[in-house]
Coordinates of C-alpha atoms in Angstrom, one line a residue:
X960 CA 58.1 -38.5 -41.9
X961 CA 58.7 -35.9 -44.9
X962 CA 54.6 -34.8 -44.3
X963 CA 54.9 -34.6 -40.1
X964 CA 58.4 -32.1 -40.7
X965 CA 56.2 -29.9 -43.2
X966 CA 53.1 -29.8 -40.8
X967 CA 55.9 -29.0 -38.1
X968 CA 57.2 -26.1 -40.2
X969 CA 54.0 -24.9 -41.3
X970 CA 52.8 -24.6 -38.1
X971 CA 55.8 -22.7 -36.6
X972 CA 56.0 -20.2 -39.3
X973 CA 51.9 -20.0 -38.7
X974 CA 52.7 -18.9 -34.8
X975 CA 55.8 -16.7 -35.5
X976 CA 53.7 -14.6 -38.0
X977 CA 51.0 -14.5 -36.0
X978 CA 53.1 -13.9 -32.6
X979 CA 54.9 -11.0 -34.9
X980 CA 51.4 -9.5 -36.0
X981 CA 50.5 -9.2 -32.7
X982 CA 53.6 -7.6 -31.9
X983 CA 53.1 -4.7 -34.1
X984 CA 49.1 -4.5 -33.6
X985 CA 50.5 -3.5 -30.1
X986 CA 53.2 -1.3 -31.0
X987 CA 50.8 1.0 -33.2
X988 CA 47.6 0.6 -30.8
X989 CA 47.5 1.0 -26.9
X990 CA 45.2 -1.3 -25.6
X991 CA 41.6 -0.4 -24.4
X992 CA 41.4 1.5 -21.4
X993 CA 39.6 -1.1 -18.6
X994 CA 35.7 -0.9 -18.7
X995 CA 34.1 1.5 -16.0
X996 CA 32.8 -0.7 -12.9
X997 CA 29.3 -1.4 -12.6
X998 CA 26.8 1.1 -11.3
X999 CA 25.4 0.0 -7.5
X1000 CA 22.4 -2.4 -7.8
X1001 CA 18.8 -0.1 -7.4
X1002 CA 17.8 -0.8 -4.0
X1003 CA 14.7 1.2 -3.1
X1004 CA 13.3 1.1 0.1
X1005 CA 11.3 -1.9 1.1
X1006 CA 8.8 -0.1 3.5
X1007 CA 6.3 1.3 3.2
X1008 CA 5.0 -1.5 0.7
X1009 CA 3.9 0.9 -2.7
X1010 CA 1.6 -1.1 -5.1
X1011 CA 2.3 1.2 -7.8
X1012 CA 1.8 3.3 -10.2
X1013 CA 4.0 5.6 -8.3
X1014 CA 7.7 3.7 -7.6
X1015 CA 10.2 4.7 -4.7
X1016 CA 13.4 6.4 -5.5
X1017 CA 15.9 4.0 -6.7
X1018 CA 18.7 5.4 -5.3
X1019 CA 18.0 6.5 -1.7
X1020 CA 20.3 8.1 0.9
X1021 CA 22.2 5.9 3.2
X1022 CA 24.5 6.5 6.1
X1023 CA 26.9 4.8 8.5
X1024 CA 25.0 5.2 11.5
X1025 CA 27.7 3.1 13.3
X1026 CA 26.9 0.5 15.5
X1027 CA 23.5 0.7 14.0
X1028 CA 24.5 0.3 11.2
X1029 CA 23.7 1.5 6.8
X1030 CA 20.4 3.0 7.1
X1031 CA 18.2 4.4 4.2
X1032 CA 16.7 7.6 4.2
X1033 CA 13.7 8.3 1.8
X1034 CA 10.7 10.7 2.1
X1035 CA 7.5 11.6 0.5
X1036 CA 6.4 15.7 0.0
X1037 CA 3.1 16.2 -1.7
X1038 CA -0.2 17.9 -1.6
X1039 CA -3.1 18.1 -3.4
X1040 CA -5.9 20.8 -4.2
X1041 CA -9.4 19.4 -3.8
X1042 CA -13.2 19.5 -4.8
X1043 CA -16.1 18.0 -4.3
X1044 CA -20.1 17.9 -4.8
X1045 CA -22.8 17.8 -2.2
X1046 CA -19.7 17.7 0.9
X1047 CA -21.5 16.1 4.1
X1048 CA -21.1 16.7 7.5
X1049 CA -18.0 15.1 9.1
X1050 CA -16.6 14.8 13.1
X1051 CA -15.5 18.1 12.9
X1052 CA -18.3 19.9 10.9
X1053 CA -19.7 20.4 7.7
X1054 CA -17.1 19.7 5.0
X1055 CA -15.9 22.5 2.4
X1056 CA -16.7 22.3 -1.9
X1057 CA -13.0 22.9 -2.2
X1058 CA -9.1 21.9 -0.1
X1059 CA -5.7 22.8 -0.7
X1060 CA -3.8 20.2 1.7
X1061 CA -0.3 18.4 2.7
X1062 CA -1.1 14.6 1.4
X1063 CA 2.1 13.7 2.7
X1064 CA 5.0 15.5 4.8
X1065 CA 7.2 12.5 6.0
X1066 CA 10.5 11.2 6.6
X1067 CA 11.1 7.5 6.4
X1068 CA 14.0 5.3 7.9
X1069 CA 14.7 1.7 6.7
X1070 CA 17.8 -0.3 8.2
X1071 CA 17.7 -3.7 5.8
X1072 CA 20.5 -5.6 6.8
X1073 CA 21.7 -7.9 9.9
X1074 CA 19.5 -9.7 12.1
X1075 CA 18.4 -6.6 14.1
X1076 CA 16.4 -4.5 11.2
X1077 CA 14.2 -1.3 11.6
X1078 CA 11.7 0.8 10.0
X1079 CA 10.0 4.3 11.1
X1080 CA 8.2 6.2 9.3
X1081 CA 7.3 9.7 10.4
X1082 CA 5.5 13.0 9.7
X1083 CA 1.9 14.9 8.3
X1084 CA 0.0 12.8 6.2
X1085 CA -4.0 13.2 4.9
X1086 CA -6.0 9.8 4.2
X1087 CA -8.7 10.8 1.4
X1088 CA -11.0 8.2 1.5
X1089 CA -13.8 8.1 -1.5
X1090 CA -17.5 9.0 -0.1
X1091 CA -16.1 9.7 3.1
X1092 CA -15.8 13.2 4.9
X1093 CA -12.6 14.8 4.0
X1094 CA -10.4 15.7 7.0
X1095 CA -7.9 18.2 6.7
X1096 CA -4.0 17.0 7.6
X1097 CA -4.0 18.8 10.8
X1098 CA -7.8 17.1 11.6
X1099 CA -6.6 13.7 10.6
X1100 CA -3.1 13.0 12.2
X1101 CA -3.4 13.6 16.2
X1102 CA -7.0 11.9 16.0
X1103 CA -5.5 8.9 14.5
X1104 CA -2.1 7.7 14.3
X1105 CA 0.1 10.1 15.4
X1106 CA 2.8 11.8 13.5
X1107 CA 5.2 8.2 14.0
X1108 CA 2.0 6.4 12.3
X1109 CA 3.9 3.4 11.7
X1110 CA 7.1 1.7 13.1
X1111 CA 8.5 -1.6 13.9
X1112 CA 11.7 -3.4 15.0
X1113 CA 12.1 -6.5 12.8
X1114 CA 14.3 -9.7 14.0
X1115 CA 15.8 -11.8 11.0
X1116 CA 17.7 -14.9 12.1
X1117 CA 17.5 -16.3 8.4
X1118 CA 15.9 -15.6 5.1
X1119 CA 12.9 -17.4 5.7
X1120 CA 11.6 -16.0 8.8
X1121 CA 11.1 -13.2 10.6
X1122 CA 9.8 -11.3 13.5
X1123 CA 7.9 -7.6 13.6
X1124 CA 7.1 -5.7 16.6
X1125 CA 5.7 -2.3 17.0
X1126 CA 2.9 -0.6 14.8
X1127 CA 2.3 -2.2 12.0
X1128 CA 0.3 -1.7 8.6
X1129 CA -2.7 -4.3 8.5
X1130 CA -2.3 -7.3 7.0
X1131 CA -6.3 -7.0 5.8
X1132 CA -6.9 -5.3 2.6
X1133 CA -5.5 -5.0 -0.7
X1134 CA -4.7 -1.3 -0.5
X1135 CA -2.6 0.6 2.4
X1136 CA -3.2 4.0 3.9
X1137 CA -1.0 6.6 2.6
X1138 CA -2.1 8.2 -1.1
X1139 CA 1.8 7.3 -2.3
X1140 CA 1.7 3.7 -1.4
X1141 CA -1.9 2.6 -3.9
X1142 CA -3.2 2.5 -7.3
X1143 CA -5.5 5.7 -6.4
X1144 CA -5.1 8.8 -4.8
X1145 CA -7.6 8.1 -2.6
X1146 CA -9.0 4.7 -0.3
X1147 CA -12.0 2.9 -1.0
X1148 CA -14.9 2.2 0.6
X1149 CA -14.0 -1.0 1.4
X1150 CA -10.7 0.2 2.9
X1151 CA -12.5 2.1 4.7
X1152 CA -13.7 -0.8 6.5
X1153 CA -10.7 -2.6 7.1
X1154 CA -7.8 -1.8 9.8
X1155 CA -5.3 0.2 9.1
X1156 CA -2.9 0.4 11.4
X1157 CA -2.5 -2.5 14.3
X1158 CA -0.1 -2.3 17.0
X1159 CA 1.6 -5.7 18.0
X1160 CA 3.6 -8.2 16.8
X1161 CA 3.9 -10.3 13.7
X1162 CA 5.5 -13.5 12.4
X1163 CA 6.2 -14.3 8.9
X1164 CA 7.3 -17.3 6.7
X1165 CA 8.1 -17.8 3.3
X1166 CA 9.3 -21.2 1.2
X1167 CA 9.1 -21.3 -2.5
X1168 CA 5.8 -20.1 -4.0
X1169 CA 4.0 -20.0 -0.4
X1170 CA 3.9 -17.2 2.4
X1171 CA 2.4 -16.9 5.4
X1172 CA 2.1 -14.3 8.3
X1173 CA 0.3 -14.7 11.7
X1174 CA -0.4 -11.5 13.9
X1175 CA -1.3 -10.3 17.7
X1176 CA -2.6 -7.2 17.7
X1177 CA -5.2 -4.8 19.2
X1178 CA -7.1 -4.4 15.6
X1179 CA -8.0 -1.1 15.1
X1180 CA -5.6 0.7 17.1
X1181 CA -7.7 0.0 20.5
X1182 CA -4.6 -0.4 22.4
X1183 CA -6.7 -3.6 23.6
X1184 CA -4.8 -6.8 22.6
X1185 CA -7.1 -9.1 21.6
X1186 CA -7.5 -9.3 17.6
X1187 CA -5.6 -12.6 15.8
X1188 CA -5.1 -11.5 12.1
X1189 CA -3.2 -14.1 9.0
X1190 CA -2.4 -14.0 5.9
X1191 CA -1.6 -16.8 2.9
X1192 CA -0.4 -15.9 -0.6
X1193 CA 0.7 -18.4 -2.6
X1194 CA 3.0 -16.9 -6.1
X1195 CA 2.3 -18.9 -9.4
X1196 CA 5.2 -19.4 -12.1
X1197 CA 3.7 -16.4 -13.9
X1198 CA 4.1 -13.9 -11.1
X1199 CA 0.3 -13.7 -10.0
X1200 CA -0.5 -13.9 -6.1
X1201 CA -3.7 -15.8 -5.0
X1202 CA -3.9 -14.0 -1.0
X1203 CA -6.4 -15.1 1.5
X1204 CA -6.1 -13.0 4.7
X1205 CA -8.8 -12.6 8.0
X1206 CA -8.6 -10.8 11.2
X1207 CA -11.2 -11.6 14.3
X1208 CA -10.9 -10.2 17.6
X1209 CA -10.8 -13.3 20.3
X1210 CA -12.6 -11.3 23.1
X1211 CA -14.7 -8.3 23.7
X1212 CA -13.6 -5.4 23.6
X1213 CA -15.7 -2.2 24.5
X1214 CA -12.9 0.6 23.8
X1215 CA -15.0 3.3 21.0
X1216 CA -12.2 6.1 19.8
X1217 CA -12.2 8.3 16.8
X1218 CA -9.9 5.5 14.6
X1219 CA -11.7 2.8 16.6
X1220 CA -15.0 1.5 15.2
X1221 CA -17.2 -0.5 18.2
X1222 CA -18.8 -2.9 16.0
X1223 CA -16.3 -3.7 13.2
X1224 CA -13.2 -3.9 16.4
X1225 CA -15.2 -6.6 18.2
X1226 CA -16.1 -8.6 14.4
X1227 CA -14.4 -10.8 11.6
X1228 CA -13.5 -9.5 8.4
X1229 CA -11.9 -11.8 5.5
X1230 CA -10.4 -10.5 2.1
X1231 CA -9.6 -13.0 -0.8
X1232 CA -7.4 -11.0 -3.2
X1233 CA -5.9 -11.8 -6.8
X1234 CA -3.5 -10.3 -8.5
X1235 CA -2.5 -10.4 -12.5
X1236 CA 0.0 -8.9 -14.2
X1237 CA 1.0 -9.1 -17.9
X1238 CA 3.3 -6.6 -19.8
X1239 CA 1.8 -3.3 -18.9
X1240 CA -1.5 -4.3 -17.4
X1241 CA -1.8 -5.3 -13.5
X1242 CA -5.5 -6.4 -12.5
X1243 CA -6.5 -7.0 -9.3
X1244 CA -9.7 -8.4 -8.5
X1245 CA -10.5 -9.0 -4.8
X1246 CA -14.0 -9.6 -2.3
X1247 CA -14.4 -9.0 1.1
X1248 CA -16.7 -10.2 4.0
X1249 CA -17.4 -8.8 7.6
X1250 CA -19.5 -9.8 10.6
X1251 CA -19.9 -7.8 13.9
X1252 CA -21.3 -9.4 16.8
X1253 CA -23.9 -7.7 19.3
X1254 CA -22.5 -5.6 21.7
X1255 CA -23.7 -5.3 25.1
X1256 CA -22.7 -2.9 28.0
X1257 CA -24.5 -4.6 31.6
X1258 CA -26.4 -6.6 29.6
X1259 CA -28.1 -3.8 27.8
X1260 CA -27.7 -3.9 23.7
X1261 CA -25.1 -1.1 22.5
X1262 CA -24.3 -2.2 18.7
X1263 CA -26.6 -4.9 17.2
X1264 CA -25.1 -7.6 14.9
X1265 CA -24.5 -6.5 11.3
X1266 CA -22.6 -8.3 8.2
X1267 CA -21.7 -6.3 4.8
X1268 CA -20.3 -8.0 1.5
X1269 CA -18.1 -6.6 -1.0
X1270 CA -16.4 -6.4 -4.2
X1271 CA -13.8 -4.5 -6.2
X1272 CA -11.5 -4.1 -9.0
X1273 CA -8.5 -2.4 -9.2
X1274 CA -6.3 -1.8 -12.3
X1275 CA -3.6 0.0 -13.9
X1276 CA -2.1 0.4 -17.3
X1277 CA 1.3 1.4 -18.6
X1278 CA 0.8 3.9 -21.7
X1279 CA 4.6 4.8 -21.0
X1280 CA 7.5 4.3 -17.9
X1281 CA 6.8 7.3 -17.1
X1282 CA 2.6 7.4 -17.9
X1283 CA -0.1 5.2 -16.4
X1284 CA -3.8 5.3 -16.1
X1285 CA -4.9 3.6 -12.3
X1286 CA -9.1 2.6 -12.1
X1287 CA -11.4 1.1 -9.6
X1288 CA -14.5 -0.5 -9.3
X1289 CA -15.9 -1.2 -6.0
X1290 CA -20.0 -2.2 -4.5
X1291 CA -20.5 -3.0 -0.7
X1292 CA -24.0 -3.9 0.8
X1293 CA -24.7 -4.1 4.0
X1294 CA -27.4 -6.0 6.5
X1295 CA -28.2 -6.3 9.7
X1296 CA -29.0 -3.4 12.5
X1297 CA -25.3 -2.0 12.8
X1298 CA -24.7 1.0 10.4
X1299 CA -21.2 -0.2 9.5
X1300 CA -21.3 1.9 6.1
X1301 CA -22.4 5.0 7.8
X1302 CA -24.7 5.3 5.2
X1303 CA -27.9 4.0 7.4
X1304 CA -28.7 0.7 8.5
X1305 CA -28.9 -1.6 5.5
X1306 CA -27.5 0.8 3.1
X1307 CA -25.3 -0.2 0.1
X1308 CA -22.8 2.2 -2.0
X1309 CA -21.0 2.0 -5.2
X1310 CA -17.7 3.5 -6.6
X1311 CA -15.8 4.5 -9.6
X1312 CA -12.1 6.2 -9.3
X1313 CA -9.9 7.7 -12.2
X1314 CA -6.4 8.2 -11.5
X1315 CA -4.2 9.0 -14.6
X1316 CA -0.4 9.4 -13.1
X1317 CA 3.2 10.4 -14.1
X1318 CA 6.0 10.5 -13.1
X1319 CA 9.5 11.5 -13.9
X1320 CA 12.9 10.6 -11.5
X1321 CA 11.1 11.6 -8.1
X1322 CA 8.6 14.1 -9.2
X1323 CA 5.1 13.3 -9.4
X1324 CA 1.4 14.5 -11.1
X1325 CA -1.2 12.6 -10.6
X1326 CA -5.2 13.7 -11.5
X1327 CA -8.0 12.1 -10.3
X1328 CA -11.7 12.1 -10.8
X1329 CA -14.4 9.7 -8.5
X1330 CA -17.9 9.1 -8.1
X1331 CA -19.8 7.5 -5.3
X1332 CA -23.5 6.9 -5.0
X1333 CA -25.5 5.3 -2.4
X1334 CA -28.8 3.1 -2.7
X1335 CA -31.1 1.9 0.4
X1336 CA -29.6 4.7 2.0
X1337 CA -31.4 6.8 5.5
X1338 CA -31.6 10.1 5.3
X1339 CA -29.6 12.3 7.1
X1340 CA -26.7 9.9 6.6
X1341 CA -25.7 10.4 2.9
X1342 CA -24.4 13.4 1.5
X1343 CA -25.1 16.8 0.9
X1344 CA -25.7 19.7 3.8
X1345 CA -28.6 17.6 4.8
X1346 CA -27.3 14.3 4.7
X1347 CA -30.1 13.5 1.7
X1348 CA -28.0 13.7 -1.3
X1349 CA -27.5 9.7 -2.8
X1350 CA -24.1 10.4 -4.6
X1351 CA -21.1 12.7 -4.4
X1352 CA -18.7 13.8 -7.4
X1353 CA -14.6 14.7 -6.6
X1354 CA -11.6 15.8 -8.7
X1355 CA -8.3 16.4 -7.4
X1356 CA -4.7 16.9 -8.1
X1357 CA -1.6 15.3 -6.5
X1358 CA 1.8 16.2 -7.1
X1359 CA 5.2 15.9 -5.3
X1360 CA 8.3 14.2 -4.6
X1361 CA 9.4 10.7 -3.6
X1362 CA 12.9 11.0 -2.5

């Protein structure tokens, strides 16, 4: 009983000093002022999808638009002084050695939230594509796309599905169509074979590691709707994306624009695309097959059949967060009697591209240096004034702002 009262007694003089310590800790120190709340989660906007090196502005506008709701303003401004070897004819003429042009004059609107979502994206913009004719902003944009090249209303009822409707960037392809959004200033040559922009409507799914998205469209902007397009992408534990994605058109369709290729709008084309990344390397490795069908107008042949195969490597590497070095490798043949390479009728071409890039806040430098070189090629339909010339050299700068 004698041990239990001394524990007792310990115990409250142990309390009492430490209650009076406290005390006078308080009395000689005010207390720490309250820690400053937490800076707004980075929330950069989600379209137009940018495959790096280049990122989005973190922090973007955004304004009560009332009963439409918070929407987020961003926009690209850049331009880019040009030159080339051996320039080739093009749809408007003989191309120039040398550019100064606007890459990219546009404003973009995203509204994210609700089950009613938007995106527009609107303005000038130049597609430099890499042993193809350059065309000057003001050639490119009312011969193409418009200046509202993309734009689509987007129904989410839940998180794992949703509904786009308007004009939408291919699902084909593992590079998109402005120089801001890709690895390289410029396209490839098996871009250059692919859609770009589609106008219909899309369906997409995701559970877990899988996602999927089915489209109707009119293909290659034919205003004819008859091309079915899908994609599946299935994300390992690492991060890396295995993507299989094919578009076909279900019927004939005999509409021949400036955007809209005959023979590649009536055929197939398939892409399977991988994609590693690992601290500061991303790899992406991907090959692509098309077939075009004969064409016939009143029975008499138009476009014969034609297939070409291709391969190409993309990659980037991280020197620095604000430093990075973009490459790519690409070969396409082609067969057949359709010149779907518009190099000649069985023609093949290879590419290399060079794209060192930095980029500080939302300013932007990036240099680039490619070569292209044709084999099995006719002449008259390479390079050079005479359309003889088998390869074609360009450097470039790039700078602006993404903000």
């Amino acid at each position: 009983m004698i041990s239990l009262k001394r524990v007792i007694c310990a115990a409250s003089a142990f309390v009492g000093l430490a209650w009076f310590g406290a005390a006078i800790a308080q009395t000689a120190a005010p207390p720490p002022p309250p820690a400053a709340p937490a800076a707004p989660a980075a929330t950069p906007m989600p379209y137009p999808s940018m495959t790096a090196p280049l990122a989005a502005n973190p922090n973007p506008a955004t304004f009560d638009a009332g009963p439409f709701g918070k929407i987020m303003v961003d926009g690209v401004l850049s331009a880019d002084a040009f030159w080339q070897s051996n320039p080739q004819f093009g749809p408007f003429g003989l191309t120039n050695d040398s550019y100064g042009d606007v890459t990219n004059a546009q404003v973009i609107l995203n509204k994210t939230d609700g089950v009613i979502q938007f995106y527009v994206q609107a303005g000038a913009y130049s597609i430099p594509t890499v042993g193809v004719p350059y065309l000057r902003t003001d050639q490119l944009d009312h011969n193409t796309f418009g200046y509202v090249p993309q734009g689509f209303v987007k129904i989410v009822p839940n998180s794992t599905f949703n509904v786009m409707v308007g004009a939408l960037p291919t699902l084909v392809g593992a590079e998109y169509a402005f120089t801001f959004e890709n690895f390289n200033v410029e396209r490839g040559l098996l871009w250059n074979l692919e859609p770009v922009v589609s106008k219909g409507v899309q369906l997409n799914v995701s559970k877990g590691p899988w996602s999927a998205s089915l489209a109707w469209t009119d293909g290659y902007d034919s205003n004819v709707y008859t091309a079915l397009s899908g994609q599946v992408t299935y994300t390992f534990k690492n991060s890396d994306t295995l993507e299989f994605v094919g578009e076909g058109n279900v019927g004939t369709n005999h509409v021949a624009t400036f955007v809209t290729p005959l023979a590649a709008n009536n055929g197939q084309i398939y892409d399977l695309i991988y994609t590693h990344t690992k601290g500061a390397w991303e790899i992406q490795p991907y090959l692509q097959y098309q077939s075009t069908p004969n064409i016939r107008f009143g029975g008499v042949l138009v476009v014969p059949s034609g297939t070409t195969w291709g391969a190409a490597v993309l990659t980037k590497y991280n020197f620095t967060p604000t430093f990075s070095v973009a490459g790519r490798v690409e070969y396409v043949s082609s067969s057949g009697g359709a010149n779907l390479l518009g190099y000649g009728v069985g023609s093949n071409a290879w590419t290399i591209t060079l794209t060192p890039t930095y980029q500080k806040g939302i300013f932007f430098v990036r240099g680039e240096l490619s070569y292209a070189a044709v084999g099995s090629g006719t002449p008259g339909f390479m390079f050079g004034k005479t359309g003889n010339a088998d390869n074609q050299t360009r450097a470039l700068v790039e700078t602006g702002v993404i903000f």
